[in-house]
PDB file of C-alpha atoms in Angstrom:
ATOM      1  CA  MET E  10      70.163 -36.727  65.642  1.00 45.00           C
ATOM      2  CA  PRO E  11      69.791 -33.381  64.786  1.00 51.00           C
ATOM      3  CA  SER E  12      66.646 -31.964  66.587  1.00 55.00           C
ATOM      4  CA  ARG E  13      63.369 -31.745  64.599  1.00 59.00           C
ATOM      5  CA  THR E  14      62.545 -28.217  63.419  1.00 64.00           C
ATOM      6  CA  VAL E  15      58.797 -27.257  63.180  1.00 72.00           C
ATOM      7  CA  LEU E  16      57.776 -24.176  61.202  1.00 82.00           C
ATOM      8  CA  PRO E  17      55.386 -21.896  63.604  1.00 88.00           C
ATOM      9  CA  THR E  18      53.295 -21.168  60.421  1.00 88.00           C
ATOM     10  CA  THR E  19      52.687 -22.784  56.916  1.00 89.00           C
ATOM     11  CA  LEU E  20      54.286 -21.783  53.634  1.00 88.00           C
ATOM     12  CA  LYS E  21      50.979 -21.592  52.090  1.00 89.00           C
ATOM     13  CA  LYS E  22      50.242 -18.807  54.831  1.00 92.00           C
ATOM     14  CA  LEU E  23      53.519 -17.021  54.524  1.00 92.00           C
ATOM     15  CA  GLU E  24      52.668 -16.660  50.476  1.00 90.00           C
ATOM     16  CA  VAL E  25      49.526 -15.127  51.224  1.00 92.00           C
ATOM     17  CA  PHE E  26      51.582 -12.616  53.672  1.00 94.00           C
ATOM     18  CA  SER E  27      54.457 -11.938  51.203  1.00 92.00           C
ATOM     19  CA  GLU E  28      51.947 -11.361  48.320  1.00 91.00           C
ATOM     20  CA  PHE E  29      50.332  -8.729  50.604  1.00 92.00           C
ATOM     21  CA  ILE E  30      53.152  -6.925  51.668  1.00 92.00           C
ATOM     22  CA  ASN E  31      54.431  -6.961  48.014  1.00 89.00           C
ATOM     23  CA  SER E  32      51.188  -5.362  46.355  1.00 89.00           C
ATOM     24  CA  GLY E  33      49.851  -3.640  49.742  1.00 89.00           C
ATOM     25  CA  SER E  34      46.298  -4.675  48.534  1.00 90.00           C
ATOM     26  CA  VAL E  35      43.964  -7.294  49.781  1.00 91.00           C
ATOM     27  CA  ASP E  36      42.070  -7.046  46.489  1.00 89.00           C
ATOM     28  CA  ILE E  37      45.098  -7.662  44.516  1.00 89.00           C
ATOM     29  CA  VAL E  38      46.218 -10.632  46.488  1.00 90.00           C
ATOM     30  CA  ALA E  39      42.658 -12.369  46.476  1.00 88.00           C
ATOM     31  CA  ASN E  40      42.688 -12.034  42.838  1.00 84.00           C
ATOM     32  CA  SER E  41      46.201 -13.258  42.239  1.00 80.00           C
ATOM     33  CA  LEU E  42      45.836 -16.316  44.341  1.00 83.00           C
ATOM     34  CA  GLY E  43      42.222 -17.009  43.543  1.00 81.00           C
ATOM     35  CA  ILE E  44      40.939 -16.769  47.007  1.00 87.00           C
ATOM     36  CA  ASN E  45      38.187 -14.187  48.523  1.00 90.00           C
ATOM     37  CA  LYS E  46      39.089 -11.109  50.617  1.00 90.00           C
ATOM     38  CA  LEU E  47      37.859 -12.508  53.889  1.00 92.00           C
ATOM     39  CA  SER E  48      40.263 -15.544  53.232  1.00 92.00           C
ATOM     40  CA  VAL E  49      43.030 -12.969  52.899  1.00 92.00           C
ATOM     41  CA  TYR E  50      42.095 -11.135  56.028  1.00 93.00           C
ATOM     42  CA  ARG E  51      42.171 -14.461  58.005  1.00 93.00           C
ATOM     43  CA  VAL E  52      45.310 -15.874  56.908  1.00 93.00           C
ATOM     44  CA  LEU E  53      47.216 -12.658  57.890  1.00 94.00           C
ATOM     45  CA  ARG E  54      45.593 -12.560  61.205  1.00 93.00           C
ATOM     46  CA  GLU E  55      46.563 -16.368  61.734  1.00 94.00           C
ATOM     47  CA  VAL E  56      50.184 -15.764  60.550  1.00 94.00           C
ATOM     48  CA  GLU E  57      50.132 -13.132  63.664  1.00 94.00           C
ATOM     49  CA  GLU E  58      48.415 -15.606  65.872  1.00 94.00           C
ATOM     50  CA  ASP E  59      50.898 -18.481  64.863  1.00 93.00           C
ATOM     51  CA  LEU E  60      54.066 -16.456  65.238  1.00 93.00           C
ATOM     52  CA  GLY E  61      52.697 -14.575  68.455  1.00 93.00           C
ATOM     53  CA  PHE E  62      53.564 -11.173  67.844  1.00 94.00           C
ATOM     54  CA  LYS E  63      51.842  -8.318  65.884  1.00 94.00           C
ATOM     55  CA  LEU E  64      52.704  -7.681  62.098  1.00 94.00           C
ATOM     56  CA  PHE E  65      50.122  -5.063  61.209  1.00 94.00           C
ATOM     57  CA  LYS E  66      48.529  -1.856  62.545  1.00 93.00           C
ATOM     58  CA  ARG E  67      44.988  -2.057  62.276  1.00 90.00           C
ATOM     59  CA  ASN E  68      42.861   1.149  61.132  1.00 86.00           C
ATOM     60  CA  GLY E  69      39.306  -0.173  60.370  1.00 83.00           C
ATOM     61  CA  ARG E  70      39.934  -2.942  57.829  1.00 81.00           C
ATOM     62  CA  ARG E  71      43.113  -1.266  56.533  1.00 88.00           C
ATOM     63  CA  LEU E  72      46.305  -3.147  57.580  1.00 92.00           C
ATOM     64  CA  GLU E  73      49.439  -1.095  57.782  1.00 92.00           C
ATOM     65  CA  PRO E  74      52.623  -3.254  57.908  1.00 93.00           C
ATOM     66  CA  LEU E  75      54.876  -2.872  61.068  1.00 94.00           C
ATOM     67  CA  GLU E  76      58.667  -3.148  60.763  1.00 94.00           C
ATOM     68  CA  SER E  77      58.327  -6.656  62.188  1.00 94.00           C
ATOM     69  CA  ALA E  78      56.433  -7.410  59.062  1.00 93.00           C
ATOM     70  CA  SER E  79      59.109  -5.785  56.913  1.00 93.00           C
ATOM     71  CA  ILE E  80      61.792  -7.933  58.706  1.00 94.00           C
ATOM     72  CA  LEU E  81      59.747 -10.930  58.228  1.00 94.00           C
ATOM     73  CA  TYR E  82      58.980 -10.299  54.460  1.00 92.00           C
ATOM     74  CA  GLU E  83      62.895 -10.116  53.628  1.00 92.00           C
ATOM     75  CA  SER E  84      63.284 -13.497  55.506  1.00 92.00           C
ATOM     76  CA  VAL E  85      60.191 -15.226  53.581  1.00 90.00           C
ATOM     77  CA  ILE E  86      61.677 -13.847  50.228  1.00 89.00           C
ATOM     78  CA  GLN E  87      65.017 -15.411  50.918  1.00 89.00           C
ATOM     79  CA  ALA E  88      63.580 -18.535  51.943  1.00 87.00           C
ATOM     80  CA  SER E  89      61.195 -18.711  49.103  1.00 83.00           C
ATOM     81  CA  LYS E  90      64.243 -18.485  46.813  1.00 80.00           C
ATOM     82  CA  SER E  91      66.235 -21.156  48.487  1.00 84.00           C
ATOM     83  CA  LEU E  92      63.364 -23.533  48.655  1.00 82.00           C
ATOM     84  CA  THR E  93      62.648 -22.703  44.805  1.00 74.00           C
ATOM     85  CA  ASP E  94      66.247 -23.006  44.070  1.00 73.00           C
ATOM     86  CA  GLY E  95      66.068 -26.512  46.038  1.00 76.00           C
ATOM     87  CA  ILE E  96      63.158 -27.791  44.359  1.00 70.00           C
ATOM     88  CA  ALA E  97      64.542 -26.952  40.826  1.00 64.00           C
ATOM     89  CA  LYS E  98      67.736 -28.901  41.769  1.00 66.00           C
ATOM     90  CA  ALA E  99      65.777 -32.119  42.842  1.00 68.00           C
ATOM     91  CA  LYS E 100      63.416 -31.473  39.741  1.00 61.00           C
ATOM     92  CA  ALA E 101      66.795 -31.536  37.415  1.00 55.00           C
ATOM     93  CA  ASN E 102      68.358 -34.469  39.381  1.00 54.00           C
ATOM     94  CA  SER E 103      64.879 -36.311  38.207  1.00 50.00           C
ATOM     95  CA  GLY E 104      65.336 -35.319  34.608  1.00 44.00           C
ATOM     96  CA  PHE E 105      63.206 -32.228  34.581  1.00 50.00           C
ATOM     97  CA  SER E 106      64.133 -28.667  34.547  1.00 54.00           C
ATOM     98  CA  ASP E 107      62.511 -25.509  35.741  1.00 57.00           C
ATOM     99  CA  LYS E 108      64.476 -23.016  33.515  1.00 74.00           C
ATOM    100  CA  GLN E 109      61.860 -23.151  30.826  1.00 84.00           C
ATOM    101  CA  LEU E 110      57.971 -23.633  30.871  1.00 90.00           C
ATOM    102  CA  ASN E 111      56.275 -24.687  27.516  1.00 92.00           C
ATOM    103  CA  VAL E 112      53.181 -23.510  27.210  1.00 96.00           C
ATOM    104  CA  GLY E 113      50.896 -24.003  23.832  1.00 95.00           C
ATOM    105  CA  ILE E 114      48.649 -21.331  22.456  1.00 95.00           C
ATOM    106  CA  VAL E 115      46.382 -20.491  19.946  1.00 92.00           C
ATOM    107  CA  ASN E 116      47.629 -17.756  17.243  1.00 89.00           C
ATOM    108  CA  SER E 117      45.290 -15.013  18.062  1.00 90.00           C
ATOM    109  CA  LEU E 118      46.566 -14.620  21.649  1.00 92.00           C
ATOM    110  CA  SER E 119      50.208 -13.634  20.468  1.00 91.00           C
ATOM    111  CA  VAL E 120      48.373 -10.174  19.805  1.00 90.00           C
ATOM    112  CA  ASP E 121      47.626  -9.384  23.387  1.00 91.00           C
ATOM    113  CA  LEU E 122      47.697 -12.112  26.170  1.00 93.00           C
ATOM    114  CA  VAL E 123      51.321 -13.410  25.246  1.00 93.00           C
ATOM    115  CA  PRO E 124      53.168 -10.055  25.433  1.00 93.00           C
ATOM    116  CA  TYR E 125      51.523  -9.490  28.666  1.00 93.00           C
ATOM    117  CA  LEU E 126      52.327 -12.982  30.169  1.00 94.00           C
ATOM    118  CA  ILE E 127      56.176 -12.676  29.089  1.00 92.00           C
ATOM    119  CA  LYS E 128      56.299  -9.417  31.032  1.00 92.00           C
ATOM    120  CA  SER E 129      54.228 -10.319  33.951  1.00 91.00           C
ATOM    121  CA  PHE E 130      55.698 -14.034  34.373  1.00 91.00           C
ATOM    122  CA  ASN E 131      59.292 -12.533  33.909  1.00 88.00           C
ATOM    123  CA  GLU E 132      58.749 -10.104  37.005  1.00 87.00           C
ATOM    124  CA  ARG E 133      57.711 -13.011  39.215  1.00 86.00           C
ATOM    125  CA  CYS E 134      60.151 -15.887  37.660  1.00 85.00           C
ATOM    126  CA  GLN E 135      63.147 -14.052  36.416  1.00 82.00           C
ATOM    127  CA  ASP E 136      65.179 -17.264  36.136  1.00 80.00           C
ATOM    128  CA  THR E 137      62.650 -19.125  34.155  1.00 84.00           C
ATOM    129  CA  ASP E 138      61.617 -18.605  30.462  1.00 86.00           C
ATOM    130  CA  LEU E 139      58.297 -19.084  28.946  1.00 89.00           C
ATOM    131  CA  LYS E 140      58.574 -20.762  25.700  1.00 92.00           C
ATOM    132  CA  PHE E 141      55.314 -20.634  23.596  1.00 94.00           C
ATOM    133  CA  HIS E 142      54.010 -23.119  20.948  1.00 94.00           C
ATOM    134  CA  SER E 143      51.175 -22.119  18.752  1.00 93.00           C
ATOM    135  CA  ASP E 144      49.170 -24.948  17.053  1.00 92.00           C
ATOM    136  CA  SER E 145      45.404 -25.915  16.817  1.00 90.00           C
ATOM    137  CA  ASN E 146      43.280 -26.970  19.542  1.00 89.00           C
ATOM    138  CA  SER E 147      43.320 -30.488  18.985  1.00 89.00           C
ATOM    139  CA  SER E 148      46.754 -30.666  18.542  1.00 92.00           C
ATOM    140  CA  LEU E 149      47.691 -28.757  21.765  1.00 93.00           C
ATOM    141  CA  ILE E 150      45.450 -30.957  23.828  1.00 91.00           C
ATOM    142  CA  TYR E 151      47.326 -33.983  22.414  1.00 91.00           C
ATOM    143  CA  GLN E 152      50.525 -32.431  23.036  1.00 92.00           C
ATOM    144  CA  LEU E 153      49.619 -31.550  26.780  1.00 91.00           C
ATOM    145  CA  GLU E 154      47.950 -35.042  27.623  1.00 88.00           C
ATOM    146  CA  ASN E 155      51.566 -36.632  26.319  1.00 87.00           C
ATOM    147  CA  ASN E 156      53.579 -34.423  28.229  1.00 85.00           C
ATOM    148  CA  ASN E 157      55.197 -32.294  25.666  1.00 88.00           C
ATOM    149  CA  LEU E 158      53.485 -29.073  27.162  1.00 91.00           C
ATOM    150  CA  ASP E 159      53.546 -27.890  30.706  1.00 92.00           C
ATOM    151  CA  ALA E 160      50.110 -25.903  29.858  1.00 95.00           C
ATOM    152  CA  ILE E 161      47.874 -24.751  27.211  1.00 95.00           C
ATOM    153  CA  LEU E 162      45.629 -21.727  26.333  1.00 95.00           C
ATOM    154  CA  ILE E 163      43.076 -22.477  24.209  1.00 92.00           C
ATOM    155  CA  TYR E 164      39.458 -21.691  22.870  1.00 88.00           C
ATOM    156  CA  GLY E 165      37.198 -23.349  25.413  1.00 81.00           C
ATOM    157  CA  GLU E 166      34.092 -25.478  25.058  1.00 71.00           C
ATOM    158  CA  ASP E 167      32.079 -27.750  27.806  1.00 61.00           C
ATOM    159  CA  ALA E 168      34.171 -30.661  26.966  1.00 63.00           C
ATOM    160  CA  ILE E 169      37.513 -29.195  28.005  1.00 74.00           C
ATOM    161  CA  GLU E 170      36.320 -29.220  31.489  1.00 70.00           C
ATOM    162  CA  LYS E 171      36.073 -32.783  31.522  1.00 75.00           C
ATOM    163  CA  LEU E 172      39.557 -33.413  30.808  1.00 81.00           C
ATOM    164  CA  PRO E 173      40.721 -35.947  33.277  1.00 83.00           C
ATOM    165  CA  ASN E 174      43.654 -35.004  35.891  1.00 86.00           C
ATOM    166  CA  MET E 175      43.582 -31.464  34.362  1.00 90.00           C
ATOM    167  CA  VAL E 176      43.024 -27.951  36.043  1.00 91.00           C
ATOM    168  CA  VAL E 177      40.663 -25.839  33.713  1.00 91.00           C
ATOM    169  CA  LEU E 178      40.629 -22.168  34.405  1.00 91.00           C
ATOM    170  CA  LYS E 179      38.580 -19.592  32.442  1.00 91.00           C
ATOM    171  CA  VAL E 180      40.958 -16.463  31.561  1.00 92.00           C
ATOM    172  CA  ILE E 181      38.969 -14.224  29.177  1.00 90.00           C
ATOM    173  CA  ASP E 182      35.484 -13.885  27.364  1.00 88.00           C
ATOM    174  CA  ASP E 183      35.375 -12.470  23.953  1.00 85.00           C
ATOM    175  CA  THR E 184      32.997 -11.742  21.143  1.00 87.00           C
ATOM    176  CA  LEU E 185      33.272 -12.394  17.498  1.00 90.00           C
ATOM    177  CA  SER E 186      33.227 -10.163  14.224  1.00 92.00           C
ATOM    178  CA  PHE E 187      32.754 -10.270  10.765  1.00 93.00           C
ATOM    179  CA  VAL E 188      35.699  -9.338   9.085  1.00 95.00           C
ATOM    180  CA  THR E 189      36.535  -8.171   5.387  1.00 94.00           C
ATOM    181  CA  SER E 190      39.775  -6.467   3.869  1.00 94.00           C
ATOM    182  CA  ASN E 191      39.817  -2.835   3.383  1.00 92.00           C
ATOM    183  CA  TYR E 192      39.752  -3.478  -0.428  1.00 89.00           C
ATOM    184  CA  SER E 193      36.558  -5.827  -0.455  1.00 89.00           C
ATOM    185  CA  GLN E 194      33.659  -4.543  -2.568  1.00 85.00           C
ATOM    186  CA  SER E 195      31.123  -6.498  -0.408  1.00 80.00           C
ATOM    187  CA  LYS E 196      31.404  -4.560   2.961  1.00 87.00           C
ATOM    188  CA  PRO E 197      28.184  -4.377   4.935  1.00 90.00           C
ATOM    189  CA  ASP E 198      26.466  -0.948   4.648  1.00 89.00           C
ATOM    190  CA  SER E 199      25.433   0.762   7.968  1.00 89.00           C
ATOM    191  CA  SER E 200      21.872  -0.636   7.682  1.00 90.00           C
ATOM    192  CA  GLN E 201      23.386  -4.243   7.796  1.00 91.00           C
ATOM    193  CA  ILE E 202      25.281  -3.834  10.931  1.00 91.00           C
ATOM    194  CA  PRO E 203      25.301  -5.371  13.298  1.00 92.00           C
ATOM    195  CA  VAL E 204      25.772  -8.324  10.815  1.00 90.00           C
ATOM    196  CA  GLU E 205      22.879 -10.668  10.536  1.00 89.00           C
ATOM    197  CA  MET E 206      23.308 -14.346   9.810  1.00 85.00           C
ATOM    198  CA  LYS E 207      21.261 -13.979   6.726  1.00 86.00           C
ATOM    199  CA  TYR E 208      23.936 -11.625   5.469  1.00 88.00           C
ATOM    200  CA  LEU E 209      26.635 -14.166   6.134  1.00 87.00           C
ATOM    201  CA  SER E 210      24.914 -16.527   4.089  1.00 86.00           C
ATOM    202  CA  ASN E 211      25.784 -14.859   1.061  1.00 86.00           C
ATOM    203  CA  GLN E 212      29.513 -14.547   1.578  1.00 89.00           C
ATOM    204  CA  LYS E 213      32.484 -16.348   0.508  1.00 92.00           C
ATOM    205  CA  MET E 214      34.265 -17.146   3.752  1.00 93.00           C
ATOM    206  CA  LEU E 215      37.916 -18.051   4.454  1.00 94.00           C
ATOM    207  CA  VAL E 216      38.003 -20.312   7.264  1.00 94.00           C
ATOM    208  CA  LEU E 217      40.473 -22.174   9.601  1.00 93.00           C
ATOM    209  CA  LYS E 218      40.767 -25.966   9.309  1.00 92.00           C
ATOM    210  CA  GLN E 219      38.595 -28.382  11.185  1.00 88.00           C
ATOM    211  CA  ASP E 220      40.847 -29.262  14.218  1.00 86.00           C
ATOM    212  CA  PHE E 221      41.061 -25.315  15.108  1.00 89.00           C
ATOM    213  CA  GLY E 222      38.695 -24.134  18.057  1.00 87.00           C
ATOM    214  CA  LEU E 223      37.705 -21.104  16.269  1.00 88.00           C
ATOM    215  CA  ARG E 224      36.727 -23.133  13.104  1.00 90.00           C
ATOM    216  CA  LYS E 225      34.398 -25.114  15.777  1.00 88.00           C
ATOM    217  CA  ILE E 226      32.773 -21.808  16.815  1.00 87.00           C
ATOM    218  CA  TYR E 227      32.400 -20.642  13.222  1.00 89.00           C
ATOM    219  CA  ASP E 228      30.377 -23.940  12.375  1.00 89.00           C
ATOM    220  CA  GLN E 229      28.310 -23.597  15.365  1.00 86.00           C
ATOM    221  CA  LEU E 230      27.484 -20.114  14.291  1.00 85.00           C
ATOM    222  CA  ILE E 231      26.610 -20.942  10.751  1.00 85.00           C
ATOM    223  CA  GLU E 232      24.329 -23.861  12.026  1.00 84.00           C
ATOM    224  CA  GLN E 233      21.613 -20.803  12.479  1.00 77.00           C
ATOM    225  CA  THR E 234      21.647 -19.964   8.951  1.00 77.00           C
ATOM    226  CA  THR E 235      19.276 -21.844   6.409  1.00 78.00           C
ATOM    227  CA  GLN E 236      21.736 -21.228   3.308  1.00 83.00           C
ATOM    228  CA  LYS E 237      25.374 -21.825   4.474  1.00 85.00           C
ATOM    229  CA  PRO E 238      28.054 -19.582   3.165  1.00 87.00           C
ATOM    230  CA  THR E 239      30.598 -20.712   0.394  1.00 89.00           C
ATOM    231  CA  ILE E 240      33.958 -21.770   2.107  1.00 91.00           C
ATOM    232  CA  TYR E 241      36.320 -20.546  -0.547  1.00 92.00           C
ATOM    233  CA  SER E 242      39.493 -21.771   1.217  1.00 94.00           C
ATOM    234  CA  GLU E 243      40.710 -23.199   4.692  1.00 94.00           C
ATOM    235  CA  PHE E 244      44.003 -22.080   6.654  1.00 94.00           C
ATOM    236  CA  SER E 245      46.261 -23.373   9.652  1.00 91.00           C
ATOM    237  CA  SER E 246      46.932 -20.136  10.779  1.00 91.00           C
ATOM    238  CA  ILE E 247      44.780 -17.088  11.619  1.00 91.00           C
ATOM    239  CA  PHE E 248      47.153 -14.687  10.285  1.00 91.00           C
ATOM    240  CA  SER E 249      47.661 -16.378   7.088  1.00 93.00           C
ATOM    241  CA  LEU E 250      43.994 -16.157   6.929  1.00 94.00           C
ATOM    242  CA  SER E 251      43.796 -12.625   7.479  1.00 93.00           C
ATOM    243  CA  PHE E 252      46.396 -11.581   5.028  1.00 93.00           C
ATOM    244  CA  SER E 253      44.408 -13.673   2.322  1.00 93.00           C
ATOM    245  CA  LEU E 254      41.207 -11.596   2.708  1.00 93.00           C
ATOM    246  CA  ARG E 255      43.006  -8.998   0.717  1.00 90.00           C
ATOM    247  CA  ALA E 256      42.905 -11.370  -2.305  1.00 90.00           C
ATOM    248  CA  GLY E 257      39.395 -10.489  -3.055  1.00 88.00           C
ATOM    249  CA  ASP E 258      35.715 -10.175  -1.800  1.00 91.00           C
ATOM    250  CA  TYR E 259      35.912 -12.606   1.091  1.00 93.00           C
ATOM    251  CA  GLY E 260      34.685 -12.535   4.518  1.00 93.00           C
ATOM    252  CA  THR E 261      35.682 -14.429   7.722  1.00 94.00           C
ATOM    253  CA  ILE E 262      34.796 -14.525  11.530  1.00 91.00           C
ATOM    254  CA  LEU E 263      37.526 -13.409  13.809  1.00 92.00           C
ATOM    255  CA  PRO E 264      37.858 -12.695  17.602  1.00 91.00           C
ATOM    256  CA  SER E 265      36.853  -8.962  18.154  1.00 91.00           C
ATOM    257  CA  ARG E 266      40.371  -8.635  20.079  1.00 89.00           C
ATOM    258  CA  LEU E 267      42.232  -8.496  16.762  1.00 91.00           C
ATOM    259  CA  SER E 268      40.416  -5.293  15.870  1.00 92.00           C
ATOM    260  CA  SER E 269      43.048  -3.713  17.843  1.00 90.00           C
ATOM    261  CA  ILE E 270      45.517  -4.454  15.063  1.00 91.00           C
ATOM    262  CA  ALA E 271      42.755  -3.861  12.421  1.00 91.00           C
ATOM    263  CA  LYS E 272      44.838  -1.030  10.875  1.00 92.00           C
ATOM    264  CA  GLN E 273      48.015  -3.122  10.355  1.00 91.00           C
ATOM    265  CA  LEU E 274      46.282  -5.806   9.105  1.00 89.00           C
ATOM    266  CA  GLU E 275      44.067  -3.618   6.649  1.00 92.00           C
ATOM    267  CA  LEU E 276      40.974  -5.327   7.981  1.00 94.00           C
ATOM    268  CA  ASN E 277      37.454  -3.916   8.788  1.00 94.00           C
ATOM    269  CA  PHE E 278      35.776  -5.468  11.861  1.00 95.00           C
ATOM    270  CA  TYR E 279      31.779  -5.658  12.193  1.00 94.00           C
ATOM    271  CA  PRO E 280      30.005  -6.721  14.891  1.00 92.00           C
ATOM    272  CA  LEU E 281      27.706  -9.595  14.671  1.00 91.00           C
ATOM    273  CA  ALA E 282      23.794  -9.364  15.705  1.00 88.00           C
ATOM    274  CA  SER E 283      24.548 -12.913  17.079  1.00 79.00           C
ATOM    275  CA  ASP E 284      25.766 -12.620  20.950  1.00 73.00           C
ATOM    276  CA  LYS E 285      27.777 -15.833  20.456  1.00 71.00           C
ATOM    277  CA  LYS E 286      30.806 -15.647  22.681  1.00 74.00           C
ATOM    278  CA  TYR E 287      33.788 -17.853  23.373  1.00 84.00           C
ATOM    279  CA  SER E 288      36.260 -18.017  26.000  1.00 89.00           C
ATOM    280  CA  ILE E 289      40.198 -18.774  26.395  1.00 92.00           C
ATOM    281  CA  TYR E 290      40.962 -21.532  29.021  1.00 93.00           C
ATOM    282  CA  LEU E 291      44.276 -22.017  30.745  1.00 95.00           C
ATOM    283  CA  ILE E 292      44.786 -25.725  30.985  1.00 94.00           C
ATOM    284  CA  PHE E 293      47.485 -27.891  33.078  1.00 93.00           C
ATOM    285  CA  PRO E 294      48.059 -31.071  34.827  1.00 90.00           C
ATOM    286  CA  ARG E 295      46.718 -31.096  38.226  1.00 88.00           C
ATOM    287  CA  ALA E 296      49.944 -32.711  39.398  1.00 84.00           C
ATOM    288  CA  ILE E 297      51.775 -29.481  38.788  1.00 86.00           C
ATOM    289  CA  GLU E 298      49.064 -27.023  40.327  1.00 87.00           C
ATOM    290  CA  ARG E 299      50.850 -26.081  43.322  1.00 83.00           C
ATOM    291  CA  THR E 300      54.443 -25.505  41.695  1.00 85.00           C
ATOM    292  CA  PHE E 301      55.802 -22.163  42.022  1.00 84.00           C
ATOM    293  CA  HIS E 302      56.046 -21.713  38.349  1.00 87.00           C
ATOM    294  CA  MET E 303      52.612 -22.650  37.472  1.00 90.00           C
ATOM    295  CA  ARG E 304      51.124 -20.666  40.405  1.00 90.00           C
ATOM    296  CA  SER E 305      52.859 -17.425  38.987  1.00 90.00           C
ATOM    297  CA  LEU E 306      51.667 -18.293  35.385  1.00 94.00           C
ATOM    298  CA  VAL E 307      48.094 -18.597  36.779  1.00 93.00           C
ATOM    299  CA  ALA E 308      48.530 -15.632  38.998  1.00 92.00           C
ATOM    300  CA  SER E 309      49.610 -13.542  35.565  1.00 93.00           C
ATOM    301  CA  CYS E 310      46.636 -14.994  33.771  1.00 93.00           C
ATOM    302  CA  ARG E 311      44.286 -13.715  36.663  1.00 92.00           C
ATOM    303  CA  MET E 312      45.808 -10.342  36.550  1.00 91.00           C
ATOM    304  CA  TYR E 313      45.460  -9.922  32.667  1.00 91.00           C
ATOM    305  CA  SER E 314      41.752 -10.924  32.988  1.00 89.00           C
ATOM    306  CA  LEU E 315      41.377  -8.046  35.450  1.00 84.00           C
ATOM    307  CA  ASN E 316      43.171  -5.454  33.444  1.00 80.00           C
ATOM    308  CA  ILE E 317      41.331  -5.843  29.987  1.00 71.00           C
TER     309      ILE E 317
END
């Protein structure tokens, strides 16, 4: 029988080590892997203790990689690729493929988060494609629970944190704005900004359909008004809704993030007096939490939240 090979340290510790060598920053490693800085320092020290030789020169809290660290890093990268390839082959043999990660999104994320994830994820997993599927909150949750999607990025509420067997991570917070077209005759004047709920009561509104997360946030917001705005039409796409604002003197409630493309959409964004916020969450099955590709998607989402 072949002799049993025992690794002198763990793969998890080597992941922290390789992330540090790659980035050169304890802060980046901590944020990328979702751990605190003290844990990063502790793991790097434990790798040295496990292996029995020095990897870093210490200058206060600053760690400078020695040549031994560079040699080890090259081996860890090679081993990680070999292990990832082996897992992919085993998974394919079981009827699955790691060549594609199916992620459900709400439409508004295609403006900013999705382009960032495509670039960031591709840098981490060059052999795997992110495939995005846009739909409503309700539909995306259903598809995730029925294994038609690997992960979803949706508007959050307290209920989603209670989804069984799912990991729920908040990615970003955002505010809402009252929005009209550039051609609308019912724009709020300077004395009406920020826009109060009373002002909304007198508007003709275009909104998303009921199963969309943004519609639920809209309904919660309008609950504060004594007189409800008139809902003129409902849409199944946030962009169809946005373009339809040009048809007349209509208003809507949109994520403030979309103001970055206000000029292209020919829209005006006005801050609300209400401090109502919403969050975007990444949700995926707990069973795939430790897979390389899901960890890469999580890390990309964390880095995006730090950059906005």
